[in-house]
């Protein structure tokens, strides 16, 4: 029988993967408002393309944090205290991005719109970059002592390995968002999104390869799960190559599935490589946080499991329904709300 500790580790992993798959294209579209759009109409089209989804997609992050807090309180406490500054920056970035979505259309003055456009761009740029750094730190290892306290210096968090991880997640989300744009727009904007995605693919391929190589050198996850990770890496390469083919052939739905597969496989490999650990100690592996020493009691996990299994189908059903209802492409003639 599957242990509840393992079940909740899998659930937390699925929630984070779902967040990066869904919110990843929101981040990409948000960055595209600065990199792709030529005028205010195109910016409004891009923002409206994610208008029905972005707030629901952020719920995956909130749920992942809540599940972590309830199922693995020591993981939650160590992570949020040790990464206080970057996670506060992420929170503020998400807040100003959401505010930008809601307020940019409240006034037609160019300065007003430019200010909120900058908020949308920064709010879409910073979270994937910082999350990439944080997840790279999980694998690299951090100075966690026997009391589960993390006292990391600047260079423990910010170094060439973690920055490579951050840049990889950033470009991956941008490409994912550009491919999503090809699904939701028409005409010249759609074509430019497709072309930019194609131009960014070589850079993304280099970053993914470099980060994988550095992960092999800098961490022990390949020693722990080498065969499984090699298989996942092979699947990722196939998804990446096939995705590039689909983009070139204008098979946008299949291309979106492939960029989503690359995101899913990338973050799944992190959690699989860490298991049964959740945070690696660079001081002594015996001090690493695991699904056992960081978990809540059995009764708490049991009650949470019952509640989660009861509510999860309704949440998933609602989100699937929203994607079906708002599946039509956005054009200049559409009612542009933002």
Short mmCIF file of C-alpha atoms in Angstrom, two decimals, residues 29-334:
data_model
loop_
_atom_site.label_atom_id
_atom_site.label_comp_id
_atom_site.label_asym_id
_atom_site.label_seq_id
_atom_site.Cartn_x
_atom_site.Cartn_y
_atom_site.Cartn_z
CA UNK A 29 2.54 35.67 -22.62
CA UNK A 30 3.20 38.35 -20.00
CA UNK A 31 6.79 38.68 -21.20
CA UNK A 32 5.55 38.71 -24.80
CA UNK A 33 3.62 41.93 -24.17
CA UNK A 34 7.02 43.64 -24.15
CA UNK A 35 8.94 41.41 -26.58
CA UNK A 36 6.29 40.69 -29.22
CA UNK A 37 3.47 43.25 -29.20
CA UNK A 38 3.90 46.28 -31.48
CA UNK A 39 1.03 48.42 -30.22
CA UNK A 40 -1.61 48.70 -27.54
CA UNK A 41 -4.14 46.58 -29.43
CA UNK A 42 -1.71 43.67 -29.65
CA UNK A 43 -0.86 44.00 -25.96
CA UNK A 44 -4.56 43.85 -25.14
CA UNK A 45 -4.99 40.80 -27.37
CA UNK A 46 -2.13 39.03 -25.59
CA UNK A 47 -3.43 39.87 -22.13
CA UNK A 48 -6.97 38.84 -23.06
CA UNK A 49 -5.65 35.53 -24.39
CA UNK A 50 -4.81 34.54 -20.81
CA UNK A 51 -7.52 36.66 -19.17
CA UNK A 52 -9.85 33.74 -18.27
CA UNK A 53 -7.03 31.57 -16.95
CA UNK A 54 -4.18 33.33 -15.18
CA UNK A 55 -5.81 33.77 -11.77
CA UNK A 56 -7.02 30.15 -11.68
CA UNK A 57 -3.58 28.95 -12.75
CA UNK A 58 -2.00 30.76 -9.78
CA UNK A 59 -4.21 28.69 -7.48
CA UNK A 60 -1.97 25.71 -8.28
CA UNK A 61 0.91 27.51 -6.54
CA UNK A 62 -1.23 28.44 -3.55
CA UNK A 63 -2.46 24.85 -3.28
CA UNK A 64 1.08 23.50 -3.58
CA UNK A 65 2.21 25.79 -0.77
CA UNK A 66 -0.79 24.81 1.35
CA UNK A 67 -0.17 21.10 0.75
CA UNK A 68 3.48 21.55 1.66
CA UNK A 69 2.55 23.42 4.84
CA UNK A 70 0.04 20.77 5.94
CA UNK A 71 1.86 17.60 4.86
CA UNK A 72 5.50 18.63 5.30
CA UNK A 73 5.60 21.53 7.79
CA UNK A 74 9.37 21.27 8.34
CA UNK A 75 10.00 21.50 4.60
CA UNK A 76 7.69 24.52 4.44
CA UNK A 77 9.35 26.21 7.44
CA UNK A 78 12.91 25.61 6.26
CA UNK A 79 12.19 26.64 2.69
CA UNK A 80 10.21 29.80 3.41
CA UNK A 81 12.58 31.01 6.13
CA UNK A 82 15.74 30.21 4.15
CA UNK A 83 14.41 31.69 0.89
CA UNK A 84 12.57 34.57 2.50
CA UNK A 85 13.89 37.31 0.20
CA UNK A 86 13.45 35.61 -3.21
CA UNK A 87 10.01 34.28 -2.28
CA UNK A 88 8.86 37.70 -1.09
CA UNK A 89 10.07 39.11 -4.41
CA UNK A 90 8.05 36.41 -6.21
CA UNK A 91 4.98 37.30 -4.14
CA UNK A 92 5.33 41.02 -4.85
CA UNK A 93 5.90 40.30 -8.56
CA UNK A 94 2.71 38.24 -8.75
CA UNK A 95 0.80 40.98 -6.94
CA UNK A 96 1.95 43.79 -9.25
CA UNK A 97 1.33 41.60 -12.30
CA UNK A 98 -2.24 40.90 -11.20
CA UNK A 99 -2.75 44.59 -10.44
CA UNK A 100 -1.39 45.44 -13.88
CA UNK A 101 -3.89 43.13 -15.57
CA UNK A 102 -6.76 44.76 -13.71
CA UNK A 103 -5.72 48.42 -13.85
CA UNK A 104 -4.02 49.04 -17.21
CA UNK A 105 -7.35 49.52 -19.02
CA UNK A 106 -8.78 51.88 -16.39
CA UNK A 107 -7.16 54.92 -18.03
CA UNK A 108 -6.12 55.60 -21.62
CA UNK A 109 -3.16 57.86 -20.76
CA UNK A 110 0.07 56.44 -22.30
CA UNK A 111 2.10 56.92 -19.10
CA UNK A 112 -0.52 55.04 -17.09
CA UNK A 113 -0.46 52.10 -19.50
CA UNK A 114 3.35 52.04 -19.77
CA UNK A 115 3.65 51.83 -16.00
CA UNK A 116 1.28 48.87 -15.75
CA UNK A 117 2.85 47.23 -18.81
CA UNK A 118 6.19 47.34 -16.99
CA UNK A 119 4.55 45.73 -13.96
CA UNK A 120 3.09 42.96 -16.13
CA UNK A 121 6.47 42.30 -17.75
CA UNK A 122 8.44 42.25 -14.48
CA UNK A 123 5.70 40.23 -12.78
CA UNK A 124 6.02 37.65 -15.55
CA UNK A 125 9.84 37.76 -15.79
CA UNK A 126 10.91 37.48 -12.15
CA UNK A 127 8.86 34.48 -10.85
CA UNK A 128 10.10 31.84 -13.36
CA UNK A 129 13.67 33.10 -12.99
CA UNK A 130 13.58 32.96 -9.18
CA UNK A 131 11.68 29.68 -9.03
CA UNK A 132 14.31 28.16 -11.31
CA UNK A 133 17.00 29.34 -8.90
CA UNK A 134 15.15 27.93 -5.88
CA UNK A 135 14.55 24.50 -7.41
CA UNK A 136 18.17 24.31 -8.53
CA UNK A 137 19.16 25.03 -4.92
CA UNK A 138 17.05 22.08 -3.76
CA UNK A 139 19.19 19.74 -5.83
CA UNK A 140 22.53 21.48 -5.32
CA UNK A 141 22.25 21.39 -1.56
CA UNK A 142 22.13 24.11 1.05
CA UNK A 143 23.64 24.56 4.55
CA UNK A 144 20.83 22.92 6.53
CA UNK A 145 21.90 21.90 10.06
CA UNK A 146 20.67 19.17 12.37
CA UNK A 147 17.88 21.44 13.62
CA UNK A 148 16.50 21.82 10.08
CA UNK A 149 17.59 25.45 10.04
CA UNK A 150 18.84 26.95 6.79
CA UNK A 151 21.43 29.71 7.02
CA UNK A 152 22.42 30.26 3.41
CA UNK A 153 24.78 32.96 2.24
CA UNK A 154 24.28 34.89 -0.99
CA UNK A 155 26.55 32.65 -3.05
CA UNK A 156 24.94 29.50 -1.65
CA UNK A 157 21.80 30.60 -3.48
CA UNK A 158 23.16 32.67 -6.37
CA UNK A 159 25.88 30.92 -8.38
CA UNK A 160 26.45 29.80 -11.95
CA UNK A 161 24.51 26.55 -11.45
CA UNK A 162 21.39 28.10 -9.93
CA UNK A 163 21.43 31.02 -12.37
CA UNK A 164 21.59 28.55 -15.25
CA UNK A 165 18.55 26.83 -13.76
CA UNK A 166 16.73 30.14 -13.46
CA UNK A 167 17.50 31.18 -17.04
CA UNK A 168 16.44 27.75 -18.31
CA UNK A 169 13.03 27.98 -16.63
CA UNK A 170 12.66 31.58 -17.81
CA UNK A 171 13.27 30.79 -21.51
CA UNK A 172 11.22 27.60 -21.28
CA UNK A 173 8.21 29.58 -20.01
CA UNK A 174 8.72 32.22 -22.70
CA UNK A 175 8.70 29.63 -25.49
CA UNK A 176 5.71 27.88 -23.91
CA UNK A 177 3.85 31.20 -23.81
CA UNK A 178 4.70 32.02 -27.42
CA UNK A 179 3.37 28.66 -28.57
CA UNK A 180 0.22 29.27 -26.51
CA UNK A 181 -0.12 32.61 -28.28
CA UNK A 182 -0.21 30.80 -31.64
CA UNK A 183 -3.22 28.89 -30.32
CA UNK A 184 -5.13 31.95 -29.16
CA UNK A 185 -4.42 34.57 -31.83
CA UNK A 186 -4.62 34.96 -35.61
CA UNK A 187 -2.84 36.75 -38.43
CA UNK A 188 0.44 38.62 -38.14
CA UNK A 189 0.63 38.44 -34.34
CA UNK A 190 0.24 34.66 -34.46
CA UNK A 191 2.93 34.35 -37.15
CA UNK A 192 5.39 36.54 -35.25
CA UNK A 193 4.83 34.51 -32.08
CA UNK A 194 5.58 31.32 -34.01
CA UNK A 195 8.71 32.80 -35.59
CA UNK A 196 10.04 34.08 -32.26
CA UNK A 197 9.44 30.68 -30.66
CA UNK A 198 11.46 29.07 -33.47
CA UNK A 199 14.30 31.55 -33.00
CA UNK A 200 14.42 30.87 -29.25
CA UNK A 201 14.48 27.07 -29.60
CA UNK A 202 18.29 26.83 -30.13
CA UNK A 203 18.90 28.96 -27.03
CA UNK A 204 16.47 26.84 -25.03
CA UNK A 205 18.14 23.65 -26.25
CA UNK A 206 21.55 24.95 -25.17
CA UNK A 207 20.27 25.97 -21.73
CA UNK A 208 18.49 22.64 -21.15
CA UNK A 209 21.60 20.69 -22.17
CA UNK A 210 23.92 22.88 -20.09
CA UNK A 211 21.71 22.67 -17.01
CA UNK A 212 21.40 18.88 -17.35
CA UNK A 213 25.19 18.55 -17.64
CA UNK A 214 25.78 20.82 -14.63
CA UNK A 215 23.17 18.86 -12.65
CA UNK A 216 25.10 15.66 -13.40
CA UNK A 217 28.33 17.31 -12.21
CA UNK A 218 27.09 19.41 -9.29
CA UNK A 219 24.48 17.15 -7.69
CA UNK A 220 24.06 13.51 -6.70
CA UNK A 221 20.60 12.98 -8.20
CA UNK A 222 21.96 10.96 -11.14
CA UNK A 223 23.74 8.70 -8.66
CA UNK A 224 20.44 8.20 -6.86
CA UNK A 225 18.14 7.84 -9.87
CA UNK A 226 20.47 7.59 -12.87
CA UNK A 227 18.53 5.07 -14.97
CA UNK A 228 15.16 6.76 -14.45
CA UNK A 229 16.55 10.24 -15.09
CA UNK A 230 18.35 9.09 -18.24
CA UNK A 231 15.03 7.76 -19.55
CA UNK A 232 13.27 11.04 -18.69
CA UNK A 233 16.08 13.01 -20.34
CA UNK A 234 15.64 10.94 -23.51
CA UNK A 235 11.90 11.60 -23.51
CA UNK A 236 12.60 15.30 -23.01
CA UNK A 237 14.95 15.38 -26.01
CA UNK A 238 12.31 13.67 -28.14
CA UNK A 239 9.60 16.10 -26.97
CA UNK A 240 11.87 19.07 -27.67
CA UNK A 241 12.80 17.94 -31.19
CA UNK A 242 9.24 16.93 -32.08
CA UNK A 243 7.96 20.23 -30.67
CA UNK A 244 10.32 22.15 -32.93
CA UNK A 245 9.06 20.14 -35.89
CA UNK A 246 5.42 20.87 -35.00
CA UNK A 247 6.15 24.60 -34.64
CA UNK A 248 7.77 24.70 -38.09
CA UNK A 249 4.78 22.87 -39.55
CA UNK A 250 2.31 25.23 -37.84
CA UNK A 251 0.77 22.35 -35.89
CA UNK A 252 0.27 24.63 -32.93
CA UNK A 253 -1.81 22.38 -30.68
CA UNK A 254 0.72 19.55 -30.90
CA UNK A 255 3.59 22.01 -30.43
CA UNK A 256 1.97 23.32 -27.24
CA UNK A 257 1.64 19.75 -25.99
CA UNK A 258 5.35 19.18 -26.61
CA UNK A 259 6.54 22.34 -24.83
CA UNK A 260 4.24 21.37 -21.97
CA UNK A 261 5.79 17.89 -22.01
CA UNK A 262 9.29 19.41 -21.71
CA UNK A 263 8.15 21.43 -18.68
CA UNK A 264 6.46 18.40 -17.12
CA UNK A 265 9.47 16.12 -17.65
CA UNK A 266 11.93 18.76 -16.43
CA UNK A 267 10.21 19.35 -13.10
CA UNK A 268 9.27 15.71 -12.67
CA UNK A 269 12.97 14.84 -12.95
CA UNK A 270 13.74 17.25 -10.10
CA UNK A 271 11.27 15.62 -7.72
CA UNK A 272 12.23 12.09 -8.82
CA UNK A 273 15.92 12.88 -8.36
CA UNK A 274 15.34 14.30 -4.88
CA UNK A 275 13.07 11.50 -3.60
CA UNK A 276 12.87 10.61 -0.73
CA UNK A 277 14.56 13.89 0.14
CA UNK A 278 12.84 17.23 -0.29
CA UNK A 279 15.83 19.49 0.46
CA UNK A 280 19.46 18.41 0.38
CA UNK A 281 21.88 19.47 3.12
CA UNK A 282 25.34 20.46 1.93
CA UNK A 283 26.67 20.08 5.49
CA UNK A 284 25.79 16.44 5.99
CA UNK A 285 23.37 14.29 4.02
CA UNK A 286 22.02 13.02 7.34
CA UNK A 287 20.65 16.54 7.91
CA UNK A 288 18.71 16.54 4.63
CA UNK A 289 14.96 16.95 4.87
CA UNK A 290 13.06 13.88 3.73
CA UNK A 291 9.43 12.86 3.29
CA UNK A 292 9.76 11.18 6.70
CA UNK A 293 11.51 13.64 9.01
CA UNK A 294 9.73 16.67 7.49
CA UNK A 295 6.21 15.21 7.47
CA UNK A 296 3.13 15.70 9.63
CA UNK A 297 1.71 12.90 11.74
CA UNK A 298 -0.12 9.95 10.20
CA UNK A 299 -3.56 11.08 11.40
CA UNK A 300 -3.13 14.55 9.86
CA UNK A 301 -2.06 13.04 6.55
CA UNK A 302 -5.03 10.66 6.61
CA UNK A 303 -7.59 13.43 7.17
CA UNK A 304 -5.96 15.60 4.50
CA UNK A 305 -6.05 12.72 2.02
CA UNK A 306 -9.80 12.24 2.49
CA UNK A 307 -10.46 15.97 2.05
CA UNK A 308 -8.20 16.22 -1.01
CA UNK A 309 -9.73 13.23 -2.77
CA UNK A 310 -13.20 14.66 -2.13
CA UNK A 311 -12.56 18.18 -3.42
CA UNK A 312 -9.99 17.58 -6.17
CA UNK A 313 -12.44 16.34 -8.86
CA UNK A 314 -14.56 19.50 -8.49
CA UNK A 315 -11.54 21.80 -8.78
CA UNK A 316 -10.18 19.98 -11.84
CA UNK A 317 -13.62 19.85 -13.42
CA UNK A 318 -14.10 23.60 -13.05
CA UNK A 319 -10.72 24.41 -14.56
CA UNK A 320 -11.22 22.05 -17.51
CA UNK A 321 -14.65 23.60 -18.09
CA UNK A 322 -13.16 27.11 -18.15
CA UNK A 323 -10.66 26.12 -20.84
CA UNK A 324 -13.45 24.64 -22.95
CA UNK A 325 -15.71 27.69 -22.61
CA UNK A 326 -12.95 30.22 -23.47
CA UNK A 327 -11.29 28.23 -26.25
CA UNK A 328 -11.99 30.70 -29.09
CA UNK A 329 -9.15 32.73 -30.58
CA UNK A 330 -8.76 36.42 -29.72
CA UNK A 331 -8.86 38.94 -32.58
CA UNK A 332 -8.93 42.73 -32.90
CA UNK A 333 -12.70 42.49 -33.24
CA UNK A 334 -13.04 40.61 -29.97
#
